[in-house]
Short mmCIF file of C-alpha atoms and ligand atoms in Angstrom, two decimals:
data_model
loop_
_atom_site.label_atom_id
_atom_site.label_comp_id
_atom_site.label_asym_id
_atom_site.label_seq_id
_atom_site.Cartn_x
_atom_site.Cartn_y
_atom_site.Cartn_z
CA MET A 45 50.49 -23.04 -47.37
CA ALA A 46 50.83 -22.12 -44.43
CA VAL A 47 52.51 -22.99 -41.69
CA GLY A 48 51.89 -22.62 -37.92
CA ILE A 49 53.48 -21.12 -35.19
CA PHE A 50 52.89 -21.77 -31.14
CA ASP A 51 53.33 -19.69 -28.45
CA SER A 52 51.47 -19.00 -24.74
CA GLY A 53 50.69 -15.75 -25.73
CA LEU A 54 52.27 -12.69 -27.68
CA GLY A 55 56.39 -13.61 -27.05
CA GLY A 56 55.78 -16.11 -30.10
CA LEU A 57 54.92 -12.90 -32.29
CA THR A 58 58.82 -12.46 -33.03
CA VAL A 59 58.88 -15.68 -33.99
CA LEU A 60 56.10 -14.90 -36.30
CA ASP A 61 57.79 -11.33 -37.61
CA ALA A 62 61.82 -12.56 -38.44
CA ALA A 63 59.94 -16.32 -39.70
CA GLN A 64 57.19 -12.69 -42.23
CA LYS A 65 60.80 -11.30 -42.81
CA ARG A 66 63.05 -14.78 -43.81
CA LEU A 67 60.22 -15.58 -46.09
CA PRO A 68 57.26 -13.48 -47.29
CA ASP A 69 55.46 -15.76 -49.30
CA VAL A 70 54.70 -18.48 -46.75
CA ASP A 71 51.50 -17.52 -44.76
CA PHE A 72 51.61 -18.20 -41.31
CA VAL A 73 48.21 -19.25 -38.92
CA TYR A 74 49.54 -18.03 -35.47
CA LEU A 75 47.37 -19.15 -32.32
CA ALA A 76 47.77 -16.79 -29.10
CA ASP A 77 46.86 -19.50 -26.12
CA SER A 78 46.47 -16.15 -24.21
CA ALA A 79 43.69 -17.40 -22.07
CA ASN A 80 45.70 -20.16 -21.16
CA ALA A 81 49.19 -17.78 -20.29
CA PRO A 82 51.80 -17.76 -19.42
CA TYR A 83 52.62 -21.82 -19.00
CA GLY A 84 55.36 -20.62 -17.47
CA VAL A 85 54.14 -21.38 -13.85
CA ARG A 86 52.37 -24.71 -14.87
CA THR A 87 52.78 -28.18 -14.01
CA ALA A 88 54.88 -29.87 -17.28
CA ASP A 89 52.11 -32.46 -17.39
CA ASP A 90 49.85 -28.75 -17.69
CA ILE A 91 52.07 -27.38 -19.97
CA TYR A 92 52.15 -31.05 -21.88
CA ASP A 93 47.62 -30.93 -22.47
CA LYS A 94 47.33 -27.37 -22.92
CA THR A 95 50.15 -27.38 -26.36
CA THR A 96 48.46 -30.46 -27.72
CA ALA A 97 45.11 -29.30 -27.74
CA SER A 98 46.29 -26.31 -29.11
CA VAL A 99 48.82 -28.24 -31.83
CA GLN A 100 46.13 -30.47 -32.51
CA ARG A 101 44.09 -26.95 -33.65
CA LEU A 102 46.51 -25.77 -35.92
CA PHE A 103 46.86 -28.57 -37.66
CA ASP A 104 43.16 -29.07 -37.85
CA ALA A 105 43.95 -25.78 -39.67
CA GLY A 106 45.66 -27.43 -43.12
CA CYS A 107 49.39 -26.83 -41.19
CA ASP A 108 50.99 -29.51 -41.47
CA LEU A 109 54.39 -28.48 -39.81
CA VAL A 110 53.71 -26.66 -36.36
CA ILE A 111 56.72 -24.48 -34.91
CA LEU A 112 56.51 -24.48 -30.59
CA ALA A 113 58.21 -20.41 -30.23
CA CYS A 114 57.28 -21.22 -27.10
CA ASN A 115 60.57 -22.17 -25.11
CA THR A 116 58.46 -23.58 -22.17
CA ALA A 117 56.14 -26.35 -24.01
CA SER A 118 59.69 -26.49 -26.40
CA ALA A 119 60.92 -27.58 -22.99
CA ALA A 120 58.21 -29.17 -20.93
CA ALA A 121 56.16 -30.81 -23.64
CA LEU A 122 57.75 -30.74 -27.41
CA ARG A 123 59.69 -33.89 -26.06
CA LYS A 124 56.94 -36.59 -24.70
CA MET A 125 55.20 -35.57 -27.88
CA GLN A 126 57.52 -36.58 -30.58
CA GLU A 127 57.70 -40.29 -29.10
CA ALA A 128 53.80 -40.40 -28.52
CA TRP A 129 51.49 -37.89 -30.42
CA ILE A 130 52.95 -36.65 -33.19
CA PRO A 131 49.93 -37.96 -36.06
CA GLU A 132 51.67 -39.58 -39.30
CA GLY A 133 52.51 -36.39 -42.00
CA LYS A 134 53.36 -33.78 -39.11
CA ARG A 135 56.06 -32.16 -38.11
CA VAL A 136 55.82 -29.98 -34.69
CA LEU A 137 59.57 -28.09 -34.15
CA GLY A 138 60.96 -26.02 -30.93
CA VAL A 139 62.93 -23.61 -30.67
CA PHE A 140 66.39 -24.68 -28.94
CA VAL A 141 68.02 -26.31 -31.52
CA PRO A 142 68.66 -23.22 -33.56
CA LEU A 143 69.71 -21.45 -30.23
CA ILE A 144 72.13 -24.68 -29.28
CA GLU A 145 73.45 -24.80 -32.64
CA ALA A 146 74.85 -21.05 -32.72
CA LEU A 147 76.56 -21.19 -29.55
CA THR A 148 78.22 -24.01 -29.51
CA GLU A 149 78.55 -23.57 -33.39
CA ARG A 150 77.95 -26.63 -34.25
CA GLN A 151 75.06 -28.28 -36.49
CA TRP A 152 72.72 -30.79 -33.90
CA GLY A 153 73.28 -33.69 -36.50
CA ASP A 154 76.88 -33.32 -35.70
CA ASN A 155 76.97 -35.70 -33.07
CA SER A 156 81.14 -35.56 -32.47
CA PRO A 157 82.05 -35.50 -28.82
CA PRO A 158 81.82 -32.00 -26.82
CA ARG A 159 84.39 -29.51 -27.07
CA GLU A 160 85.10 -25.96 -25.78
CA VAL A 161 83.41 -23.44 -27.48
CA GLY A 162 83.60 -18.86 -27.71
CA VAL A 163 81.78 -18.59 -24.08
CA GLN A 164 82.65 -20.09 -20.68
CA HIS A 165 79.94 -18.11 -18.41
CA VAL A 166 76.53 -18.13 -19.78
CA ALA A 167 73.64 -16.51 -18.01
CA LEU A 168 69.61 -18.33 -19.11
CA PHE A 169 66.68 -16.21 -18.59
CA ALA A 170 64.08 -18.02 -18.98
CA THR A 171 60.77 -18.97 -17.49
CA PRO A 172 60.57 -20.86 -14.15
CA ALA A 173 59.00 -24.54 -15.91
CA THR A 174 62.68 -23.51 -18.07
CA VAL A 175 64.12 -23.39 -16.37
CA ALA A 176 63.56 -26.10 -14.27
CA SER A 177 62.91 -28.66 -16.65
CA ARG A 178 67.23 -28.01 -16.74
CA ALA A 179 66.33 -28.82 -20.75
CA PHE A 180 68.72 -26.31 -21.84
CA GLN A 181 71.58 -27.75 -19.87
CA ARG A 182 71.11 -31.22 -20.73
CA GLU A 183 71.84 -30.14 -24.63
CA LEU A 184 73.92 -28.33 -24.12
CA ALA A 185 76.45 -30.57 -22.12
CA PHE A 186 76.05 -32.71 -25.19
CA ARG A 187 77.96 -31.01 -27.31
CA ALA A 188 80.27 -28.33 -25.12
CA ILE A 189 82.20 -29.18 -22.25
CA GLY A 190 83.38 -26.42 -19.31
CA VAL A 191 80.31 -23.83 -19.83
CA ASP A 192 79.24 -22.18 -17.00
CA VAL A 193 74.91 -22.02 -16.90
CA GLU A 194 73.76 -19.55 -14.80
CA ALA A 195 69.74 -19.85 -14.63
CA GLN A 196 67.72 -16.85 -13.72
CA ALA A 197 64.08 -17.81 -13.19
CA CYS A 198 62.12 -14.69 -14.89
CA GLY A 199 58.34 -14.76 -12.73
CA GLY A 200 56.42 -11.99 -13.06
CA VAL A 201 58.01 -10.88 -16.49
CA VAL A 202 55.70 -12.71 -19.77
CA ASP A 203 52.63 -11.40 -16.53
CA ALA A 204 53.98 -7.95 -16.52
CA ILE A 205 54.16 -7.67 -20.36
CA GLU A 206 50.48 -10.10 -21.52
CA ASP A 207 49.10 -7.88 -19.33
CA GLY A 208 50.86 -4.57 -21.98
CA ASP A 209 52.22 -3.35 -18.47
CA MET A 210 56.03 -2.40 -19.97
CA ILE A 211 56.97 -0.01 -16.93
CA LEU A 212 56.46 -3.05 -14.92
CA ALA A 213 58.19 -5.89 -16.97
CA GLU A 214 61.48 -3.36 -17.06
CA ALA A 215 61.44 -3.38 -13.92
CA LEU A 216 61.10 -7.04 -13.22
CA VAL A 217 63.86 -7.48 -15.43
CA ARG A 218 66.45 -5.08 -13.81
CA SER A 219 65.32 -7.59 -10.45
CA HIS A 220 66.09 -10.84 -12.42
CA VAL A 221 69.63 -9.82 -13.47
CA ASP A 222 70.31 -8.25 -10.90
CA ALA A 223 69.90 -11.48 -9.26
CA LEU A 224 71.98 -13.58 -11.51
CA LYS A 225 75.05 -11.06 -11.80
CA ARG A 226 74.74 -12.21 -8.09
CA LYS A 227 75.26 -14.50 -8.77
CA MET A 228 77.33 -15.00 -11.67
CA PRO A 229 79.06 -11.19 -11.83
CA LYS A 230 80.76 -11.17 -15.58
CA PRO A 231 78.57 -13.19 -17.30
CA GLN A 232 79.67 -13.30 -21.22
CA ALA A 233 76.85 -14.51 -23.52
CA ALA A 234 73.84 -14.36 -22.18
CA ILE A 235 70.75 -16.70 -23.45
CA LEU A 236 66.52 -15.25 -23.49
CA GLY A 237 65.19 -18.26 -22.84
CA CYS A 238 61.35 -16.50 -23.19
CA THR A 239 60.05 -15.80 -26.12
CA HIS A 240 58.72 -12.71 -25.15
CA TYR A 241 62.38 -11.63 -24.17
CA PRO A 242 63.14 -9.83 -26.76
CA LEU A 243 59.70 -7.71 -26.93
CA MET A 244 62.42 -6.87 -23.05
CA GLN A 245 65.68 -6.54 -25.68
CA GLU A 246 66.75 -3.27 -24.48
CA THR A 247 66.45 -3.80 -20.98
CA PHE A 248 67.81 -6.59 -21.11
CA GLN A 249 71.04 -5.14 -23.01
CA ASP A 250 71.66 -2.37 -20.69
CA ALA A 251 71.22 -4.30 -17.67
CA LEU A 252 74.13 -6.78 -18.27
CA GLY A 253 76.30 -4.12 -20.44
CA ALA A 254 77.54 -3.83 -23.55
CA ASP A 255 79.75 -6.19 -23.59
CA VAL A 256 77.17 -9.18 -22.38
CA ARG A 257 76.90 -10.76 -26.51
CA VAL A 258 72.85 -11.13 -25.90
CA PHE A 259 71.15 -14.56 -27.73
CA SER A 260 67.43 -13.88 -28.66
CA GLN A 261 65.26 -16.78 -30.95
CA ALA A 262 64.05 -14.63 -33.71
CA MET A 263 66.28 -14.19 -36.69
CA LEU A 264 67.84 -17.92 -35.87
CA VAL A 265 64.51 -19.21 -35.83
CA GLY A 266 63.91 -17.72 -38.80
CA GLU A 267 66.84 -18.34 -40.33
CA SER A 268 66.51 -22.01 -40.12
CA LEU A 269 62.87 -22.28 -40.68
CA ALA A 270 63.87 -21.45 -43.45
CA ASP A 271 66.07 -23.83 -44.01
CA TYR A 272 64.14 -27.26 -43.17
CA LEU A 273 61.52 -26.04 -45.48
CA GLU A 274 64.33 -25.99 -48.27
CA ARG A 275 64.85 -29.20 -47.30
CA HIS A 276 61.04 -29.99 -46.88
CA PRO A 277 58.52 -28.17 -49.04
CA ASP A 278 55.69 -30.26 -48.48
CA LYS A 279 55.89 -29.06 -45.15
CA MET A 280 54.25 -25.81 -46.43
CA GLY A 281 50.71 -27.46 -45.73
CA ARG A 282 47.39 -26.07 -46.46
CA GLY A 283 46.04 -23.18 -44.45
CA GLN A 284 45.72 -19.86 -45.03
CA GLY A 285 47.58 -17.25 -42.81
CA ALA A 286 45.19 -15.91 -40.32
CA PHE A 287 46.10 -15.35 -35.79
CA LEU A 288 44.10 -17.26 -33.50
CA THR A 289 43.73 -16.84 -30.08
CA SER A 290 41.75 -18.39 -27.38
CA GLY A 291 41.71 -14.87 -25.00
CA ASP A 292 40.08 -12.30 -26.46
CA PRO A 293 40.88 -11.47 -29.67
CA LYS A 294 40.08 -7.61 -29.61
CA THR A 295 42.82 -6.88 -26.31
CA VAL A 296 45.34 -9.72 -28.01
CA SER A 297 44.91 -7.59 -31.73
CA THR A 298 45.57 -4.30 -29.76
CA ARG A 299 48.83 -6.26 -27.60
CA ALA A 300 49.89 -7.49 -30.89
CA THR A 301 49.25 -4.40 -33.27
CA GLN A 302 51.35 -2.26 -30.21
CA PHE A 303 54.38 -4.70 -29.66
CA LEU A 304 54.78 -5.39 -34.11
CA ARG A 305 53.53 -1.75 -34.72
CA ARG A 306 51.19 -3.03 -37.71
CA GLN A 307 47.81 -4.01 -37.53
CA ILE A 308 47.06 -7.15 -36.20
CA THR A 309 44.24 -8.89 -36.07
CA PHE A 310 43.23 -12.16 -34.51
CA GLU A 311 39.86 -14.34 -34.54
CA ALA A 312 38.79 -16.65 -31.89
CA ALA A 313 40.52 -20.05 -31.95
N1 DGL B 663 56.88 -17.34 -24.48
C1 DGL B 663 57.56 -18.07 -23.74
C2 DGL B 663 58.47 -19.25 -23.81
O1 DGL B 663 58.75 -18.80 -24.26
C3 DGL B 663 56.11 -18.90 -22.34
C4 DGL B 663 55.65 -18.31 -21.89
C5 DGL B 663 55.02 -18.14 -20.99
O2 DGL B 663 53.71 -18.69 -21.38
O3 DGL B 663 54.69 -18.51 -19.52
O4 DGL B 663 58.67 -19.38 -22.61
#
């Protein structure tokens, strides 16, 4: 029984880690398309092609349910995949829904008119492709009124994390937070809209200030996956747990082990 988790690289490990803690009896096949990361600077068509190829690999590994633990793929490719590509009996879910549910304090299926929510000034940190898609603002607008979202495209952060250069990643995060604050001096909440960013959560929080509520997806997605599997136990799949990468397994294993602080061994996808 295995559920697939996909990301362009290492960021989805933050989601995997939370999902494993929440669902210790479920096996996961994690696929990192490291050879093609970062996705955040690619066109929507390119992201779609690369995401479908990776998700197909997870279907081939026996997964019936795949989580796109990647906001960039969720924003740029998921809707098109759901409309025309996903085969019968398979399911692909993104990472936006649990975040929007948490921010708007309502369930996804709640189709009542948009209403006021607890926060008015929200900073969104995401990759250039996610920011360009405006997917987050669109989903939010269906459910909430009076929320001002200021988006900051955080160029370079994913590359630095993938390269293991955490000093550069930290410097870039601080400069992106400064840039955001020039546009929105007092955000009440901040969304880490890229699954790589929880690896830098302390830096985001420190740069934003203690009074800014930082929403990150890992825990929210773990909870929502547990709820989904309870309602759809048939989507557990047949595969066995594994870590797959399109990049160099040795390098990716070393970085993953560093991030999760436990031995992670990737094999070639
Ligand atoms: N971790 C990803 C996300 O949530 C992908 C970042 C990238 O490859 O640029 O957007």
